[in-house]
Amino acid sequence: MDTIRLPIDLGAAVKRHRQQLALTAVEVAARAGRSRDILYRLERGEDVTVSALLDILRALGLSLALQPAGMPTLAEMQRRFGAEALDDDDAA
C-alpha cells in the first residue's frame, strides 16, 4: 500500500496503478466521466476537486482509507522541503 503525504505522491500512485491495469488515460477518463486533462492534472500532483479524485479512483477500482499519519521519513521530508534546507540545519 502506498503512503501518500503529498499531491505528487497521490498522482504517482494513480498513474502507476493505471499503467499496471494497462489502461489509457482516455479509458480511465471515460469510465470516470471526467476529462483526460483532469486525470493528467491529478497524475502530475496538481489540484483537482475531491469529487473528480473519487470518480477517478472508482474508475480504477481504488478507494481512500484514512489512517494516522505518523512521523514522515527523512526521504519524505526531503521531497517536501528540499534536501538543501535539511542539510543547512545540519551545518548550524
JSON list of C-alpha atoms in Angstrom, two decimals:
[
{"chain": "A", "resi": 1, "resn": "MET", "atom": "CA", "xyz": [0.00, 0.00, 0.00]},
{"chain": "A", "resi": 2, "resn": "ASP", "atom": "CA", "xyz": [1.28, 3.45, -0.90]},
{"chain": "A", "resi": 3, "resn": "THR", "atom": "CA", "xyz": [1.88, 6.04, 1.82]},
{"chain": "A", "resi": 4, "resn": "ILE", "atom": "CA", "xyz": [0.64, 9.31, 0.40]},
{"chain": "A", "resi": 5, "resn": "ARG", "atom": "CA", "xyz": [1.61, 12.55, 2.07]},
{"chain": "A", "resi": 6, "resn": "LEU", "atom": "CA", "xyz": [1.86, 14.91, -0.91]},
{"chain": "A", "resi": 7, "resn": "PRO", "atom": "CA", "xyz": [-0.24, 15.52, -4.02]},
{"chain": "A", "resi": 8, "resn": "ILE", "atom": "CA", "xyz": [2.65, 14.32, -6.20]},
{"chain": "A", "resi": 9, "resn": "ASP", "atom": "CA", "xyz": [2.66, 11.02, -4.26]},
{"chain": "A", "resi": 10, "resn": "LEU", "atom": "CA", "xyz": [-1.03, 10.59, -4.96]},
{"chain": "A", "resi": 11, "resn": "GLY", "atom": "CA", "xyz": [-0.57, 11.38, -8.63]},
{"chain": "A", "resi": 12, "resn": "ALA", "atom": "CA", "xyz": [2.29, 8.93, -9.00]},
{"chain": "A", "resi": 13, "resn": "ALA", "atom": "CA", "xyz": [0.29, 6.19, -7.27]},
{"chain": "A", "resi": 14, "resn": "VAL", "atom": "CA", "xyz": [-2.73, 6.78, -9.52]},
{"chain": "A", "resi": 15, "resn": "LYS", "atom": "CA", "xyz": [-0.57, 6.76, -12.65]},
{"chain": "A", "resi": 16, "resn": "ARG", "atom": "CA", "xyz": [1.29, 3.62, -11.54]},
{"chain": "A", "resi": 17, "resn": "HIS", "atom": "CA", "xyz": [-1.99, 1.80, -10.86]},
{"chain": "A", "resi": 18, "resn": "ARG", "atom": "CA", "xyz": [-3.46, 2.92, -14.21]},
{"chain": "A", "resi": 19, "resn": "GLN", "atom": "CA", "xyz": [-0.38, 1.62, -16.02]},
{"chain": "A", "resi": 20, "resn": "GLN", "atom": "CA", "xyz": [-0.45, -1.68, -14.11]},
{"chain": "A", "resi": 21, "resn": "LEU", "atom": "CA", "xyz": [-4.02, -2.14, -15.33]},
{"chain": "A", "resi": 22, "resn": "ALA", "atom": "CA", "xyz": [-2.82, -1.33, -18.87]},
{"chain": "A", "resi": 23, "resn": "LEU", "atom": "CA", "xyz": [-5.45, 1.40, -19.18]},
{"chain": "A", "resi": 24, "resn": "THR", "atom": "CA", "xyz": [-5.02, 4.55, -21.22]},
{"chain": "A", "resi": 25, "resn": "ALA", "atom": "CA", "xyz": [-5.84, 7.94, -19.80]},
{"chain": "A", "resi": 26, "resn": "VAL", "atom": "CA", "xyz": [-8.76, 8.15, -22.23]},
{"chain": "A", "resi": 27, "resn": "GLU", "atom": "CA", "xyz": [-10.19, 4.85, -20.95]},
{"chain": "A", "resi": 28, "resn": "VAL", "atom": "CA", "xyz": [-9.95, 5.88, -17.30]},
{"chain": "A", "resi": 29, "resn": "ALA", "atom": "CA", "xyz": [-11.38, 9.32, -18.01]},
{"chain": "A", "resi": 30, "resn": "ALA", "atom": "CA", "xyz": [-14.33, 7.77, -19.86]},
{"chain": "A", "resi": 31, "resn": "ARG", "atom": "CA", "xyz": [-15.01, 5.32, -17.02]},
{"chain": "A", "resi": 32, "resn": "ALA", "atom": "CA", "xyz": [-14.82, 8.18, -14.51]},
{"chain": "A", "resi": 33, "resn": "GLY", "atom": "CA", "xyz": [-16.99, 10.53, -16.55]},
{"chain": "A", "resi": 34, "resn": "ARG", "atom": "CA", "xyz": [-14.18, 13.11, -16.42]},
{"chain": "A", "resi": 35, "resn": "SER", "atom": "CA", "xyz": [-11.90, 14.69, -18.96]},
{"chain": "A", "resi": 36, "resn": "ARG", "atom": "CA", "xyz": [-8.49, 13.26, -19.72]},
{"chain": "A", "resi": 37, "resn": "ASP", "atom": "CA", "xyz": [-7.00, 16.60, -18.67]},
{"chain": "A", "resi": 38, "resn": "ILE", "atom": "CA", "xyz": [-8.38, 16.15, -15.12]},
{"chain": "A", "resi": 39, "resn": "LEU", "atom": "CA", "xyz": [-6.67, 12.76, -14.91]},
{"chain": "A", "resi": 40, "resn": "TYR", "atom": "CA", "xyz": [-3.40, 14.18, -16.21]},
{"chain": "A", "resi": 41, "resn": "ARG", "atom": "CA", "xyz": [-3.57, 17.03, -13.66]},
{"chain": "A", "resi": 42, "resn": "LEU", "atom": "CA", "xyz": [-4.11, 14.52, -10.88]},
{"chain": "A", "resi": 43, "resn": "GLU", "atom": "CA", "xyz": [-1.21, 12.38, -12.09]},
{"chain": "A", "resi": 44, "resn": "ARG", "atom": "CA", "xyz": [1.08, 15.45, -12.09]},
{"chain": "A", "resi": 45, "resn": "GLY", "atom": "CA", "xyz": [0.14, 16.20, -8.49]},
{"chain": "A", "resi": 46, "resn": "GLU", "atom": "CA", "xyz": [-1.92, 19.26, -9.34]},
{"chain": "A", "resi": 47, "resn": "ASP", "atom": "CA", "xyz": [-5.17, 20.22, -7.64]},
{"chain": "A", "resi": 48, "resn": "VAL", "atom": "CA", "xyz": [-8.40, 18.55, -8.70]},
{"chain": "A", "resi": 49, "resn": "THR", "atom": "CA", "xyz": [-11.75, 18.54, -6.94]},
{"chain": "A", "resi": 50, "resn": "VAL", "atom": "CA", "xyz": [-12.47, 15.87, -4.37]},
{"chain": "A", "resi": 51, "resn": "SER", "atom": "CA", "xyz": [-15.35, 14.59, -6.48]},
{"chain": "A", "resi": 52, "resn": "ALA", "atom": "CA", "xyz": [-13.06, 14.26, -9.52]},
{"chain": "A", "resi": 53, "resn": "LEU", "atom": "CA", "xyz": [-10.49, 12.39, -7.40]},
{"chain": "A", "resi": 54, "resn": "LEU", "atom": "CA", "xyz": [-13.13, 9.99, -6.11]},
{"chain": "A", "resi": 55, "resn": "ASP", "atom": "CA", "xyz": [-14.53, 9.40, -9.62]},
{"chain": "A", "resi": 56, "resn": "ILE", "atom": "CA", "xyz": [-11.07, 8.57, -10.96]},
{"chain": "A", "resi": 57, "resn": "LEU", "atom": "CA", "xyz": [-10.25, 6.29, -8.04]},
{"chain": "A", "resi": 58, "resn": "ARG", "atom": "CA", "xyz": [-13.58, 4.48, -8.53]},
{"chain": "A", "resi": 59, "resn": "ALA", "atom": "CA", "xyz": [-12.82, 4.06, -12.25]},
{"chain": "A", "resi": 60, "resn": "LEU", "atom": "CA", "xyz": [-9.54, 2.38, -11.28]},
{"chain": "A", "resi": 61, "resn": "GLY", "atom": "CA", "xyz": [-11.15, 0.16, -8.66]},
{"chain": "A", "resi": 62, "resn": "LEU", "atom": "CA", "xyz": [-9.48, 2.08, -5.82]},
{"chain": "A", "resi": 63, "resn": "SER", "atom": "CA", "xyz": [-10.75, 3.79, -2.69]},
{"chain": "A", "resi": 64, "resn": "LEU", "atom": "CA", "xyz": [-9.37, 6.04, 0.03]},
{"chain": "A", "resi": 65, "resn": "ALA", "atom": "CA", "xyz": [-8.61, 4.84, 3.55]},
{"chain": "A", "resi": 66, "resn": "LEU", "atom": "CA", "xyz": [-7.70, 7.31, 6.27]},
{"chain": "A", "resi": 67, "resn": "GLN", "atom": "CA", "xyz": [-5.11, 6.40, 8.88]},
{"chain": "A", "resi": 68, "resn": "PRO", "atom": "CA", "xyz": [-2.93, 8.25, 11.38]},
{"chain": "A", "resi": 69, "resn": "ALA", "atom": "CA", "xyz": [-0.07, 9.94, 9.56]},
{"chain": "A", "resi": 70, "resn": "GLY", "atom": "CA", "xyz": [2.76, 9.12, 11.95]},
{"chain": "A", "resi": 71, "resn": "MET", "atom": "CA", "xyz": [6.13, 10.74, 11.52]},
{"chain": "A", "resi": 72, "resn": "PRO", "atom": "CA", "xyz": [7.38, 11.33, 7.99]},
{"chain": "A", "resi": 73, "resn": "THR", "atom": "CA", "xyz": [10.59, 9.63, 6.88]},
{"chain": "A", "resi": 74, "resn": "LEU", "atom": "CA", "xyz": [13.74, 11.62, 6.03]},
{"chain": "A", "resi": 75, "resn": "ALA", "atom": "CA", "xyz": [13.12, 10.95, 2.33]},
{"chain": "A", "resi": 76, "resn": "GLU", "atom": "CA", "xyz": [9.58, 12.32, 2.63]},
{"chain": "A", "resi": 77, "resn": "MET", "atom": "CA", "xyz": [10.87, 15.42, 4.41]},
{"chain": "A", "resi": 78, "resn": "GLN", "atom": "CA", "xyz": [13.49, 15.96, 1.72]},
{"chain": "A", "resi": 79, "resn": "ARG", "atom": "CA", "xyz": [10.88, 15.66, -1.02]},
{"chain": "A", "resi": 80, "resn": "ARG", "atom": "CA", "xyz": [8.64, 18.13, 0.80]},
{"chain": "A", "resi": 81, "resn": "PHE", "atom": "CA", "xyz": [11.19, 20.72, 1.90]},
{"chain": "A", "resi": 82, "resn": "GLY", "atom": "CA", "xyz": [14.18, 20.00, -0.33]},
{"chain": "A", "resi": 83, "resn": "ALA", "atom": "CA", "xyz": [17.42, 18.31, 0.63]},
{"chain": "A", "resi": 84, "resn": "GLU", "atom": "CA", "xyz": [19.25, 21.65, 0.83]},
{"chain": "A", "resi": 85, "resn": "ALA", "atom": "CA", "xyz": [17.00, 23.02, 3.59]},
{"chain": "A", "resi": 86, "resn": "LEU", "atom": "CA", "xyz": [17.58, 19.93, 5.72]},
{"chain": "A", "resi": 87, "resn": "ASP", "atom": "CA", "xyz": [21.33, 19.95, 5.07]},
{"chain": "A", "resi": 88, "resn": "ASP", "atom": "CA", "xyz": [21.56, 23.61, 6.14]},
{"chain": "A", "resi": 89, "resn": "ASP", "atom": "CA", "xyz": [20.19, 22.66, 9.56]},
{"chain": "A", "resi": 90, "resn": "ASP", "atom": "CA", "xyz": [22.98, 20.11, 9.98]},
{"chain": "A", "resi": 91, "resn": "ALA", "atom": "CA", "xyz": [25.64, 22.76, 9.33]},
{"chain": "A", "resi": 92, "resn": "ALA", "atom": "CA", "xyz": [24.37, 25.04, 12.10]}
]
